[in-house]
PDB file of N, CA and C in Angstrom:
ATOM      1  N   UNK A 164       0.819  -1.188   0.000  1.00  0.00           N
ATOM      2  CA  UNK A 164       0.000   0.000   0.000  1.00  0.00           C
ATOM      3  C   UNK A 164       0.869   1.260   0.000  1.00  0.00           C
ATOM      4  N   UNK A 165       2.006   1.498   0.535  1.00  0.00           N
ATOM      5  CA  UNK A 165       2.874   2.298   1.240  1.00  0.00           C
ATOM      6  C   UNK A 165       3.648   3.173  -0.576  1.00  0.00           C
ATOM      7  N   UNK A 166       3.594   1.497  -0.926  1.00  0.00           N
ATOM      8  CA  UNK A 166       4.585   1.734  -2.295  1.00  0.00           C
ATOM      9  C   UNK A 166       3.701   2.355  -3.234  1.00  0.00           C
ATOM     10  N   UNK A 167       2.361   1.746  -3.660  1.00  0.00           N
ATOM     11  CA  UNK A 167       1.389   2.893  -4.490  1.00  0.00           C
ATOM     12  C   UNK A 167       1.745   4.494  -4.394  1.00  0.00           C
ATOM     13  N   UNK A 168       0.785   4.239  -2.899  1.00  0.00           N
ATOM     14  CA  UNK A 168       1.298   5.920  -2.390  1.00  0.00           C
ATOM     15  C   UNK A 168       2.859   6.703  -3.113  1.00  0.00           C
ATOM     16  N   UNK A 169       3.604   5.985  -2.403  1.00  0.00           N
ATOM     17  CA  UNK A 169       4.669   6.683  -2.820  1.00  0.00           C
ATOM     18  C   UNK A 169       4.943   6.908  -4.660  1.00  0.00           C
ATOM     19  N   UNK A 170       4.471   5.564  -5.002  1.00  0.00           N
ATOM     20  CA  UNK A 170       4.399   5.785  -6.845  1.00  0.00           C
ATOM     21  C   UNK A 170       3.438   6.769  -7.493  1.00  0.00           C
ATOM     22  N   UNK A 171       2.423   7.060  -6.514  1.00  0.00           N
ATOM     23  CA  UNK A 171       1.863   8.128  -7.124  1.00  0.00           C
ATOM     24  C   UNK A 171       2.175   9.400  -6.687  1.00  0.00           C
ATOM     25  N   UNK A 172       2.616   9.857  -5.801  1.00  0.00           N
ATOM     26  CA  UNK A 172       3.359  10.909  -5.433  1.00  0.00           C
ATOM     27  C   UNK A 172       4.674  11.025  -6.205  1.00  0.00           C
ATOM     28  N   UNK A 173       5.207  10.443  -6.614  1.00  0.00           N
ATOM     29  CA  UNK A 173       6.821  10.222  -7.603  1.00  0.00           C
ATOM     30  C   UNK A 173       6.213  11.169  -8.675  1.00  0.00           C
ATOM     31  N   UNK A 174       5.009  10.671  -9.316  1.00  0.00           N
ATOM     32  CA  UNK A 174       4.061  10.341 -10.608  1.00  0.00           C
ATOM     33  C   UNK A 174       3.857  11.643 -10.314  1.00  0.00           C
ATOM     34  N   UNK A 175       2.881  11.769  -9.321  1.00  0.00           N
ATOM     35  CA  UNK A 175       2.598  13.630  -9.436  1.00  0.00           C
ATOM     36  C   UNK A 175       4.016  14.981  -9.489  1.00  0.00           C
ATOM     37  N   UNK A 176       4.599  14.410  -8.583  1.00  0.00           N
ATOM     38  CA  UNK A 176       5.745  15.514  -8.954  1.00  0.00           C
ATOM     39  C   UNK A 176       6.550  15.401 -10.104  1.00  0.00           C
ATOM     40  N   UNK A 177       6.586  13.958 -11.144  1.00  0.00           N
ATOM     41  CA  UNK A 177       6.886  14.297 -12.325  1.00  0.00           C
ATOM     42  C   UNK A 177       6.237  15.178 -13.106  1.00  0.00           C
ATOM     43  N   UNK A 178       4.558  15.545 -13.425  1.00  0.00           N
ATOM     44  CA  UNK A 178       4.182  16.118 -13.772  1.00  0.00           C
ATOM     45  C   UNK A 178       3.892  17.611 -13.525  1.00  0.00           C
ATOM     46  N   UNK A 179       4.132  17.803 -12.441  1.00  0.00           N
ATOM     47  CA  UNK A 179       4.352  19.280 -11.595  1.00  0.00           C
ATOM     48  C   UNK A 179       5.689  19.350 -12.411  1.00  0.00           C
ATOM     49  N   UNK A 180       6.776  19.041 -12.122  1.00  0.00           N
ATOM     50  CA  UNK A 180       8.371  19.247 -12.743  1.00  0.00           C
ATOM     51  C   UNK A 180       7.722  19.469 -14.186  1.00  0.00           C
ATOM     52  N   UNK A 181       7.091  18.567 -15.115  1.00  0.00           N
ATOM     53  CA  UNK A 181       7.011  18.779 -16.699  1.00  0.00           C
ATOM     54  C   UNK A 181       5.822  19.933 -16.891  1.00  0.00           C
ATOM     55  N   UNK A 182       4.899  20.405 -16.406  1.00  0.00           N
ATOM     56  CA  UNK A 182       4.301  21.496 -16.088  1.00  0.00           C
ATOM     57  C   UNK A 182       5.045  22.783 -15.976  1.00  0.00           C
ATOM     58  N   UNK A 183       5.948  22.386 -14.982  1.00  0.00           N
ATOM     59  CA  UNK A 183       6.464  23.585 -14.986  1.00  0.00           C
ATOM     60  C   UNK A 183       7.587  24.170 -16.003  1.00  0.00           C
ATOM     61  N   UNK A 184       8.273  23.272 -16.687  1.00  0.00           N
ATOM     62  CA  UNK A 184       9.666  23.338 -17.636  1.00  0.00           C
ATOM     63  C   UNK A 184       8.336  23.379 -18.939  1.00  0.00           C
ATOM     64  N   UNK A 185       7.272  23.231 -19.281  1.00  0.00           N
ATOM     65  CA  UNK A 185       6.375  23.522 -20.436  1.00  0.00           C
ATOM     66  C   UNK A 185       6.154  25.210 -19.762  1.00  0.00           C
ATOM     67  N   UNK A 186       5.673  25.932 -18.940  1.00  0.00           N
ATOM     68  CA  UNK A 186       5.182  26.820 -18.548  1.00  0.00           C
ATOM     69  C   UNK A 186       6.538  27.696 -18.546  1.00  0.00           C
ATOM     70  N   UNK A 187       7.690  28.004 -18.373  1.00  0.00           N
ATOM     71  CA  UNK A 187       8.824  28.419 -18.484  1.00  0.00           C
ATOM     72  C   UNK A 187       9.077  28.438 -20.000  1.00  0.00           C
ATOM     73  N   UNK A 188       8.841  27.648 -20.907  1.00  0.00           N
ATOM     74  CA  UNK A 188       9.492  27.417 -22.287  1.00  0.00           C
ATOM     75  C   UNK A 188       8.059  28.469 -22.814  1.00  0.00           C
ATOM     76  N   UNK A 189       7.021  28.299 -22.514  1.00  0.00           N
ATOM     77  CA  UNK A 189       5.603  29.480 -23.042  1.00  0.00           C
ATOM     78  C   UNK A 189       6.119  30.537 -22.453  1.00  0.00           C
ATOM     79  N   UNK A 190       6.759  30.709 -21.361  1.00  0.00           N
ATOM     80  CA  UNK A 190       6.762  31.936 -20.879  1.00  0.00           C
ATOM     81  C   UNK A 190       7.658  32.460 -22.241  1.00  0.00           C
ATOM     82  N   UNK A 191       8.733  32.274 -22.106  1.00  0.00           N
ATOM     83  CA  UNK A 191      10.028  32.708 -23.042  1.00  0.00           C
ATOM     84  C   UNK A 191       9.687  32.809 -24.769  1.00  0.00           C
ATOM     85  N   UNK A 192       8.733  32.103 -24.767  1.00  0.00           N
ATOM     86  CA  UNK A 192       8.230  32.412 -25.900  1.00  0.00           C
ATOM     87  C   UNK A 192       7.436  33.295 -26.187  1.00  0.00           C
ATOM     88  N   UNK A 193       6.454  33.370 -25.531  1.00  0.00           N
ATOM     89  CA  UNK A 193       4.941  34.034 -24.887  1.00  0.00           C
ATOM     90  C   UNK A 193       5.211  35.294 -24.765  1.00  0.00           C
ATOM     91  N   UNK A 194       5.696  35.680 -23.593  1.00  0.00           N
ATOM     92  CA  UNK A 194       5.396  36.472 -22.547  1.00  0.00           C
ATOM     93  C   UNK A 194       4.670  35.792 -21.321  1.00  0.00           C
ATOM     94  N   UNK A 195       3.526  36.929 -21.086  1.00  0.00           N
ATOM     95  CA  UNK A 195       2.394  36.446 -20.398  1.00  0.00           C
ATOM     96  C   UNK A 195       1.610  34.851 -20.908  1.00  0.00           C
ATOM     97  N   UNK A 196       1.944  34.489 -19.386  1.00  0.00           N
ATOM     98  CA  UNK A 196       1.199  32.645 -19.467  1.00  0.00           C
ATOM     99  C   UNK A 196       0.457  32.942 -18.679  1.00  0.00           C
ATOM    100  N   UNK A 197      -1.121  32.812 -18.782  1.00  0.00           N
ATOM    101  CA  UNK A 197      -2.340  32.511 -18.275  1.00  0.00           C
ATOM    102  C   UNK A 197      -2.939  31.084 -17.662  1.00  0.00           C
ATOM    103  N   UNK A 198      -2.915  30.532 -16.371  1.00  0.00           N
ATOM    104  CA  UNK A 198      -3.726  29.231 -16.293  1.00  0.00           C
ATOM    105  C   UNK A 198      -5.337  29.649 -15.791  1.00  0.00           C
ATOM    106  N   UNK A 199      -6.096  29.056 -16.371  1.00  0.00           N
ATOM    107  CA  UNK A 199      -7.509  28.689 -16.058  1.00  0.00           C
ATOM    108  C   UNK A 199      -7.970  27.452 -15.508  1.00  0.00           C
ATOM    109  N   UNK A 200      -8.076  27.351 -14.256  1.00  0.00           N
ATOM    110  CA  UNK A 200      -8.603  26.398 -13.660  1.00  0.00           C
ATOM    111  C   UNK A 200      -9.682  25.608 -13.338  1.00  0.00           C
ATOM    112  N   UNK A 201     -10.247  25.177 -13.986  1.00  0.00           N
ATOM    113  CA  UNK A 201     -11.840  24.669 -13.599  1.00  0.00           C
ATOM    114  C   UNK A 201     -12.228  23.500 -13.637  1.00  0.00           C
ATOM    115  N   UNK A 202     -12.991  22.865 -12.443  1.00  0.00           N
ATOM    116  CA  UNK A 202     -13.368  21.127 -12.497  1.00  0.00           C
ATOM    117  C   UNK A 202     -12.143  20.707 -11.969  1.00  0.00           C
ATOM    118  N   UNK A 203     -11.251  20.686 -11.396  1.00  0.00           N
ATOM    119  CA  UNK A 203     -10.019  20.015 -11.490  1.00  0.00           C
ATOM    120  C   UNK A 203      -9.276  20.024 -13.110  1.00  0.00           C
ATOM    121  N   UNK A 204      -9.232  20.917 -14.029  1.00  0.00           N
ATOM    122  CA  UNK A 204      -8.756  20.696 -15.306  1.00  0.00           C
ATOM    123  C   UNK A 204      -8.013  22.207 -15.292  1.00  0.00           C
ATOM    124  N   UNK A 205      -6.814  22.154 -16.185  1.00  0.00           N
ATOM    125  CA  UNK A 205      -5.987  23.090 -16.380  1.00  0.00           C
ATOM    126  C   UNK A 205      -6.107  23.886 -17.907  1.00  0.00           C
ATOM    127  N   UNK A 206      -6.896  25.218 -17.558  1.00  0.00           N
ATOM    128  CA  UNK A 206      -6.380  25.447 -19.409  1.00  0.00           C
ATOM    129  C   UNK A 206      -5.056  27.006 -19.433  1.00  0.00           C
ATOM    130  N   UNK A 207      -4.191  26.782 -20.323  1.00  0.00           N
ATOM    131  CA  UNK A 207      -3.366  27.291 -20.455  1.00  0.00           C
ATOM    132  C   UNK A 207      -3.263  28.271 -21.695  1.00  0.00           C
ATOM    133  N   UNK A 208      -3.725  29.693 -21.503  1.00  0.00           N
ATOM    134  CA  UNK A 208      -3.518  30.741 -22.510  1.00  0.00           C
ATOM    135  C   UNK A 208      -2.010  31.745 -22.458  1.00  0.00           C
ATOM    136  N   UNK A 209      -1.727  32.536 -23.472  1.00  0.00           N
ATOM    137  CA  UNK A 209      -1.128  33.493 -23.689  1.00  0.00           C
ATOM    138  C   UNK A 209      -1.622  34.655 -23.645  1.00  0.00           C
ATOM    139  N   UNK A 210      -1.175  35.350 -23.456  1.00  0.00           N
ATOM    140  CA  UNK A 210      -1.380  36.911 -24.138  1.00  0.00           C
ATOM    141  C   UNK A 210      -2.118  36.912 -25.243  1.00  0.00           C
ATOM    142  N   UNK A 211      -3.476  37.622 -26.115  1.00  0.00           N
ATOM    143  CA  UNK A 211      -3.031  38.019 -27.408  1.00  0.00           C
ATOM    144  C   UNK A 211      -2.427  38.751 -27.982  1.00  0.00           C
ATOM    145  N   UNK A 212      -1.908  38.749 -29.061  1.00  0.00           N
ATOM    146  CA  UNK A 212      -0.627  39.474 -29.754  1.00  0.00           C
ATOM    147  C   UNK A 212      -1.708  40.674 -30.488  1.00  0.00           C
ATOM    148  N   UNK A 213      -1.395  41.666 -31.030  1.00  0.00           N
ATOM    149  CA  UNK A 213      -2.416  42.513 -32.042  1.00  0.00           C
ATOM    150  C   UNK A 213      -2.789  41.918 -33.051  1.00  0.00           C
ATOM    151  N   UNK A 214      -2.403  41.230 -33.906  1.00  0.00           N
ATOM    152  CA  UNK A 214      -2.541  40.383 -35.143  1.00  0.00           C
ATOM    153  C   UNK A 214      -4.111  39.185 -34.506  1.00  0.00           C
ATOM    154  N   UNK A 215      -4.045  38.408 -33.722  1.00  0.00           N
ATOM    155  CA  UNK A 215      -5.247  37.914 -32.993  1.00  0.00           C
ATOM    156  C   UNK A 215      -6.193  38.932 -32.805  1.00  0.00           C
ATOM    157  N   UNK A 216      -5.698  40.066 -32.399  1.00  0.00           N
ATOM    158  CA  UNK A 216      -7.124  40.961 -31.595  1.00  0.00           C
ATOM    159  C   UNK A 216      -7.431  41.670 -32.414  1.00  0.00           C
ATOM    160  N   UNK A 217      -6.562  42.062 -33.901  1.00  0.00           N
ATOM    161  CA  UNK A 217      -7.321  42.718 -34.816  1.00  0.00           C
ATOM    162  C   UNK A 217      -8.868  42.177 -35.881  1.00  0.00           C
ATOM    163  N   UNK A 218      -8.086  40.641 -35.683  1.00  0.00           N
ATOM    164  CA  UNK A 218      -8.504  39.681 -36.725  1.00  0.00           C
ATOM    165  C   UNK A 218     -10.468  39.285 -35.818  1.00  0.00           C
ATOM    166  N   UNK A 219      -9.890  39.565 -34.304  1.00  0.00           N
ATOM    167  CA  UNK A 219     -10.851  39.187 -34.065  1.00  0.00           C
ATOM    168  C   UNK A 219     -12.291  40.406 -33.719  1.00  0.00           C
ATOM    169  N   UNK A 220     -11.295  41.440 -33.969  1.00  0.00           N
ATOM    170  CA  UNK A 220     -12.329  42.583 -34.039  1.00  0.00           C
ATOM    171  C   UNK A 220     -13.285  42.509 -35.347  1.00  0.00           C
ATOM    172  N   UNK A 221     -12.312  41.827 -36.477  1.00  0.00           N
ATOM    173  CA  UNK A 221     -13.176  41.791 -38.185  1.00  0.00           C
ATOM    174  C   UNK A 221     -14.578  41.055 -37.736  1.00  0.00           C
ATOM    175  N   UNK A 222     -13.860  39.862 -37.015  1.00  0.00           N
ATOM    176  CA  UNK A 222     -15.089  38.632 -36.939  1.00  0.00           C
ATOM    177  C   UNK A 222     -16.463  39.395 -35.956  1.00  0.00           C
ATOM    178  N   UNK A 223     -15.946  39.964 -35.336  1.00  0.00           N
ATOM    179  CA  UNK A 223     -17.086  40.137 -34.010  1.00  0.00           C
ATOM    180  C   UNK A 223     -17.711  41.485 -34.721  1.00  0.00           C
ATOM    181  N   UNK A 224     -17.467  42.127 -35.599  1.00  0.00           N
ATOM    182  CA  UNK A 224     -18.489  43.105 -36.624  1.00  0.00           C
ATOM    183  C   UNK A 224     -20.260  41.933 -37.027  1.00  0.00           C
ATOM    184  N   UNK A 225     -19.756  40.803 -37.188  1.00  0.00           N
ATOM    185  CA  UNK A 225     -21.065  40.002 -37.675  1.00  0.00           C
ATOM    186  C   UNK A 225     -21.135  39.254 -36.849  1.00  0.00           C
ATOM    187  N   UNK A 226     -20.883  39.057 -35.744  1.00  0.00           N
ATOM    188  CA  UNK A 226     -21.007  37.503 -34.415  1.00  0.00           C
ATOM    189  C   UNK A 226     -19.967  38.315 -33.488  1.00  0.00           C
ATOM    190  N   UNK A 227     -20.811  38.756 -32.128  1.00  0.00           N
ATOM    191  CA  UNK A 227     -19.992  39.191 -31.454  1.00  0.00           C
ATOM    192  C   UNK A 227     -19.338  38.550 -30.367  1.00  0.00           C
ATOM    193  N   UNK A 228     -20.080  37.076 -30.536  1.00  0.00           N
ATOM    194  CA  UNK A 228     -19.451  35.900 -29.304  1.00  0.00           C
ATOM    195  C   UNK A 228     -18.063  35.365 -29.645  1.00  0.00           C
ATOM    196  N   UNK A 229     -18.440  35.432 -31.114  1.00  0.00           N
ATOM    197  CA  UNK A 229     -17.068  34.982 -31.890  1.00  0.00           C
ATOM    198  C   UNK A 229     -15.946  35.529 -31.594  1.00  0.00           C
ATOM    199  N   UNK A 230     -15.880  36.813 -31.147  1.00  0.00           N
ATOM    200  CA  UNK A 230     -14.702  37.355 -30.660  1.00  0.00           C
ATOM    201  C   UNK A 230     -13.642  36.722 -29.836  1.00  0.00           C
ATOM    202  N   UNK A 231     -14.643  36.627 -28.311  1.00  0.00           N
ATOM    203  CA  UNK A 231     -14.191  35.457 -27.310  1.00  0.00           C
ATOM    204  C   UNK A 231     -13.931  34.178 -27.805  1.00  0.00           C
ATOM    205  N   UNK A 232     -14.392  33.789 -28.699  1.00  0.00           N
ATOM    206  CA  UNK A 232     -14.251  32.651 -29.159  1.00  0.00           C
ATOM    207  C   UNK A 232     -13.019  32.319 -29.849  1.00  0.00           C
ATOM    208  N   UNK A 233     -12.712  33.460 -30.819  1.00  0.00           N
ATOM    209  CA  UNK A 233     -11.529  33.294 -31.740  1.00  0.00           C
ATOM    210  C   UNK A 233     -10.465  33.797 -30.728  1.00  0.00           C
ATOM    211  N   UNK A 234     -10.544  34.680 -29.654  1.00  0.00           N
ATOM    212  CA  UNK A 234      -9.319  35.022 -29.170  1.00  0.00           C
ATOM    213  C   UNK A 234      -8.662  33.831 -28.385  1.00  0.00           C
ATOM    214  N   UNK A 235      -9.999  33.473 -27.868  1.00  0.00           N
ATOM    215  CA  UNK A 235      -9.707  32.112 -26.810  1.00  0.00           C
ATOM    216  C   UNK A 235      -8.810  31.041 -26.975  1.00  0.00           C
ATOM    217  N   UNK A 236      -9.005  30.579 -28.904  1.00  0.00           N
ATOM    218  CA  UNK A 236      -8.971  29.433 -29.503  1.00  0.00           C
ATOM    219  C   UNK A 236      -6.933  30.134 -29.591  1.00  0.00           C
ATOM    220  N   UNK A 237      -7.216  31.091 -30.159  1.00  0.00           N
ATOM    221  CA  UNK A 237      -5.925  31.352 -31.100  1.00  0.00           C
ATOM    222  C   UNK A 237      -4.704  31.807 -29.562  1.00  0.00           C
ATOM    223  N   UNK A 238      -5.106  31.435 -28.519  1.00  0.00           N
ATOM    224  CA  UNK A 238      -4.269  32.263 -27.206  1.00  0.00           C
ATOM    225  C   UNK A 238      -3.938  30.985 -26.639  1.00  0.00           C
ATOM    226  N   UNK A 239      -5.162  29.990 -26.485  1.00  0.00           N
ATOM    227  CA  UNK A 239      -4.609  28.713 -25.962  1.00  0.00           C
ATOM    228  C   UNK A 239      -3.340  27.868 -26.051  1.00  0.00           C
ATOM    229  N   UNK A 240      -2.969  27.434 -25.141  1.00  0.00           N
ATOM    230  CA  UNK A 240      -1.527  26.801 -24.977  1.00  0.00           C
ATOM    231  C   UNK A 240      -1.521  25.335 -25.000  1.00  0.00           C
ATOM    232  N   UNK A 241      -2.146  24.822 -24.116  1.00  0.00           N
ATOM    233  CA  UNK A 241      -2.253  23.663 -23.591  1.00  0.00           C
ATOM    234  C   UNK A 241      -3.457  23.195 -22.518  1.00  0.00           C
ATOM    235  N   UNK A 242      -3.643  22.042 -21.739  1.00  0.00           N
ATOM    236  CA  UNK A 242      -4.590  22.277 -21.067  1.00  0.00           C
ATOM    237  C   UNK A 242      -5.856  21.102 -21.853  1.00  0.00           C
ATOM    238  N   UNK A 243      -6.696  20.650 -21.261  1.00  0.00           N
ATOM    239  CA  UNK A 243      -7.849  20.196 -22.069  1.00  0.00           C
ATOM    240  C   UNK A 243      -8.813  20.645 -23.245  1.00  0.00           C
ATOM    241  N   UNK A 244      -8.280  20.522 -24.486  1.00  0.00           N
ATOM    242  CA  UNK A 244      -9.059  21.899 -25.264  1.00  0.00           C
ATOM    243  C   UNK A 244     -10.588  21.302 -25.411  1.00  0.00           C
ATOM    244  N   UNK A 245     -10.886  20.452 -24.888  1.00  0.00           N
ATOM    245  CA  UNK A 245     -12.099  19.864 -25.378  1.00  0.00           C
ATOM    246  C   UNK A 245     -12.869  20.933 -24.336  1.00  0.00           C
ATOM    247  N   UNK A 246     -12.790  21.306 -23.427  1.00  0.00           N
ATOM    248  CA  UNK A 246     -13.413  22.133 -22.570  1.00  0.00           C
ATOM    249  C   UNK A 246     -13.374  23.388 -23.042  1.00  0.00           C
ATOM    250  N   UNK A 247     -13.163  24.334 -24.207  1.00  0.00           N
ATOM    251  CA  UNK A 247     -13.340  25.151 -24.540  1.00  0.00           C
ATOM    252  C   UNK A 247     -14.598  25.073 -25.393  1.00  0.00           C
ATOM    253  N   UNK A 248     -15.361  23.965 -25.581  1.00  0.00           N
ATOM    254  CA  UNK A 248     -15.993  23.640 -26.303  1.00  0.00           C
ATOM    255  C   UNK A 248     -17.451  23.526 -25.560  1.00  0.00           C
ATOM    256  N   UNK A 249     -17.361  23.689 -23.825  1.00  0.00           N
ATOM    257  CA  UNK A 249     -18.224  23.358 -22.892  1.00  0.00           C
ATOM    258  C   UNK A 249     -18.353  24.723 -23.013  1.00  0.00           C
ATOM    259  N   UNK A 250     -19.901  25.478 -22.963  1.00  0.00           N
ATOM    260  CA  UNK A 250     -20.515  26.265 -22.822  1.00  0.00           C
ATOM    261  C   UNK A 250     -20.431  27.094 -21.760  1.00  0.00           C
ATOM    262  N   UNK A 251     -20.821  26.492 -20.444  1.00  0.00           N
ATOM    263  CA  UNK A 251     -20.329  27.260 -19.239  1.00  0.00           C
ATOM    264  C   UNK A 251     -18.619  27.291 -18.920  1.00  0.00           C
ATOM    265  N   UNK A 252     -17.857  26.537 -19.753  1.00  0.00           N
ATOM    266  CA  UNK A 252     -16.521  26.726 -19.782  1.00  0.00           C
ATOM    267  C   UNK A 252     -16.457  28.408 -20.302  1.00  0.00           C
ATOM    268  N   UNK A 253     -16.772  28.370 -21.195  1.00  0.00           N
ATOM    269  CA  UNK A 253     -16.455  29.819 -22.127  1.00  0.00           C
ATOM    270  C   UNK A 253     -17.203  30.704 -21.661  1.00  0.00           C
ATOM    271  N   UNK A 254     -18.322  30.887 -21.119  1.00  0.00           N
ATOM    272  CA  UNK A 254     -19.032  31.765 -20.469  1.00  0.00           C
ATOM    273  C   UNK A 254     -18.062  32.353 -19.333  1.00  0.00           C
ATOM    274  N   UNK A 255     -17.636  31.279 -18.562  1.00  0.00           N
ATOM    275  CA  UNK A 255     -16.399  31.950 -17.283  1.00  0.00           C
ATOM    276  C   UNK A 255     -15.424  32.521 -17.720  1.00  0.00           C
ATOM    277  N   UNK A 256     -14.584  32.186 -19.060  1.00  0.00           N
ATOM    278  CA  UNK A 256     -13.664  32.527 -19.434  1.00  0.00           C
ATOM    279  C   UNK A 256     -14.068  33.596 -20.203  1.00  0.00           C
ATOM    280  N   UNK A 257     -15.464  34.219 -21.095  1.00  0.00           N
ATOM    281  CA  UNK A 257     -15.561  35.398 -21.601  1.00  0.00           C
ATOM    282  C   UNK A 257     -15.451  36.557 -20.027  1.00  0.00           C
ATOM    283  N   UNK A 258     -15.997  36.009 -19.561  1.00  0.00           N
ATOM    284  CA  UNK A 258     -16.109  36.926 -18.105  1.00  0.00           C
ATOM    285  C   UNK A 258     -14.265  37.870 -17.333  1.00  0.00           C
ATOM    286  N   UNK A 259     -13.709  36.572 -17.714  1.00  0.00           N
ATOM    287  CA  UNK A 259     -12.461  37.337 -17.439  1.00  0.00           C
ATOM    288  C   UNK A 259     -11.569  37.445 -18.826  1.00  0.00           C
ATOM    289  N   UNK A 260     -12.559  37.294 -19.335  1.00  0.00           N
ATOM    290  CA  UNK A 260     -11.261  38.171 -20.904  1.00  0.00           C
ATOM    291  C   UNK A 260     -10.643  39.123 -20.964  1.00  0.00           C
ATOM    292  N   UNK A 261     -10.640  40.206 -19.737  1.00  0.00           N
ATOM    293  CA  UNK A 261     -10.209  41.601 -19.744  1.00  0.00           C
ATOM    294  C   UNK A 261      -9.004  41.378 -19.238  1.00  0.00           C
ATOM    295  N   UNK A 262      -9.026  40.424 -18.659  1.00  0.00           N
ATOM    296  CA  UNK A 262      -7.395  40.207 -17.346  1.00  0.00           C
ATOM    297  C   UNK A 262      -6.291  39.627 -18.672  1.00  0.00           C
ATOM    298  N   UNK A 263      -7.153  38.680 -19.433  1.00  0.00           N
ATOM    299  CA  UNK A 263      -6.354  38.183 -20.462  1.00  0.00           C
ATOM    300  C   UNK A 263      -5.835  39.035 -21.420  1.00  0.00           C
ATOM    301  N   UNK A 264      -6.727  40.308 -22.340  1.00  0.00           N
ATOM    302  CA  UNK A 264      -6.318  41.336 -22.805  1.00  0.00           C
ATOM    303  C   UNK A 264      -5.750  42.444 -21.940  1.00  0.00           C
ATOM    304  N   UNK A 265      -4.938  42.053 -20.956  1.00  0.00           N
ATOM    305  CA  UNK A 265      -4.336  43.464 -19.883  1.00  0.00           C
ATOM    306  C   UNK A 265      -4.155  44.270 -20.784  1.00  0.00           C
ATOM    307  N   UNK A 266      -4.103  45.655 -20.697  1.00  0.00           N
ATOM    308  CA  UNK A 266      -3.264  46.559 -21.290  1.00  0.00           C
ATOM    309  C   UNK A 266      -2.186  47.408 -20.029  1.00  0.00           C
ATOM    310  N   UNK A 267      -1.481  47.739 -20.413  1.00  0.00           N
ATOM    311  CA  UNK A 267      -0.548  48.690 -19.579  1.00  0.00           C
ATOM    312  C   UNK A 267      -0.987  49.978 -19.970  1.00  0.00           C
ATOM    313  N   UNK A 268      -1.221  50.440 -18.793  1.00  0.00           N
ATOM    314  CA  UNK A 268      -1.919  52.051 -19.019  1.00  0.00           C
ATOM    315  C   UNK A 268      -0.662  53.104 -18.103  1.00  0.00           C
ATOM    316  N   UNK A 269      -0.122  54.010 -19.205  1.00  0.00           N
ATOM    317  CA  UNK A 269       0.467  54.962 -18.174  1.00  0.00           C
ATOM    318  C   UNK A 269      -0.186  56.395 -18.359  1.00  0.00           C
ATOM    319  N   UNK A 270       0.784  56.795 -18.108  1.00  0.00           N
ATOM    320  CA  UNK A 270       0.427  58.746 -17.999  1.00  0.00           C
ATOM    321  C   UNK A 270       0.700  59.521 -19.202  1.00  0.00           C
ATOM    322  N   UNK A 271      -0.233  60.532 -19.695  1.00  0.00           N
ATOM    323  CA  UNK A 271       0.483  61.454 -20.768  1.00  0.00           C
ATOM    324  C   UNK A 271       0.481  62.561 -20.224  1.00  0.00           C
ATOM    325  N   UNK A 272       1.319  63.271 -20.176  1.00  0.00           N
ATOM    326  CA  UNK A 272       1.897  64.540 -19.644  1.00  0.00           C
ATOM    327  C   UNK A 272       1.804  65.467 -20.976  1.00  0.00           C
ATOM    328  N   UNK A 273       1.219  66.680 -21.004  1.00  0.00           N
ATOM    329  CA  UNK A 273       1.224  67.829 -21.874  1.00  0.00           C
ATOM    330  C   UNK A 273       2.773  68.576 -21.656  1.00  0.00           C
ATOM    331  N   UNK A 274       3.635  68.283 -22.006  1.00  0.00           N
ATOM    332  CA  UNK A 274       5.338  69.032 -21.762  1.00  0.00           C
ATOM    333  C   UNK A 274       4.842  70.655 -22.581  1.00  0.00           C
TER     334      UNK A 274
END
């Protein structure tokens, strides 16, 4: 019994270790790495780049869900993608789409 235990604890911190050396290699690529957590399931976005958020401004002129939809699809990393496909999945995740599009806001000064 002792030995399970311990084989699955081995087992989990292999995947914590490969989690994390995947999440380091997105970062460096990326930038900003996003996890979404829900159900016990991991989904893993990026940043969007302008080229995504322009493309998805065209789409959301005729379907404005599509927006969230295309940014979602084209930002994703890793993670269960079949759950982007769950309804109340994407409903939570349109909800915080703003954190995902951060912008950096500073100051303009009239010199």
């Amino acid at each position: 019994m002792e030995k399970k235990a311990n084989a699955a604890a081995e087992a989990s911190a292999e995947r914590t270790a490969v989690e994390s050396r995947q999440i380091e290699e997105w970062k460096r690529k990326h930038g900003k790495v996003f996890c979404y957590e829900v159900e016990g399931e991991k989904l893993y976005f990026r940043q969007p780049d302008r080229k995504t958020l322009a493309a998805a401004g065209v789409i959301a002129k005729n379907d404005p869900m599509k927006y969230n939809e295309f940014v979602l699809k084209n930002s994703f990393l890793g993670g269960n993608a079949e759950l982007l496909e769950d309804n109340s999945v994407f409903y939570g995740l349109s909800q915080i789409m703003d954190e995902l599009v951060a912008a950096k806001v500073g100051e303009l000064k009239n010199l």
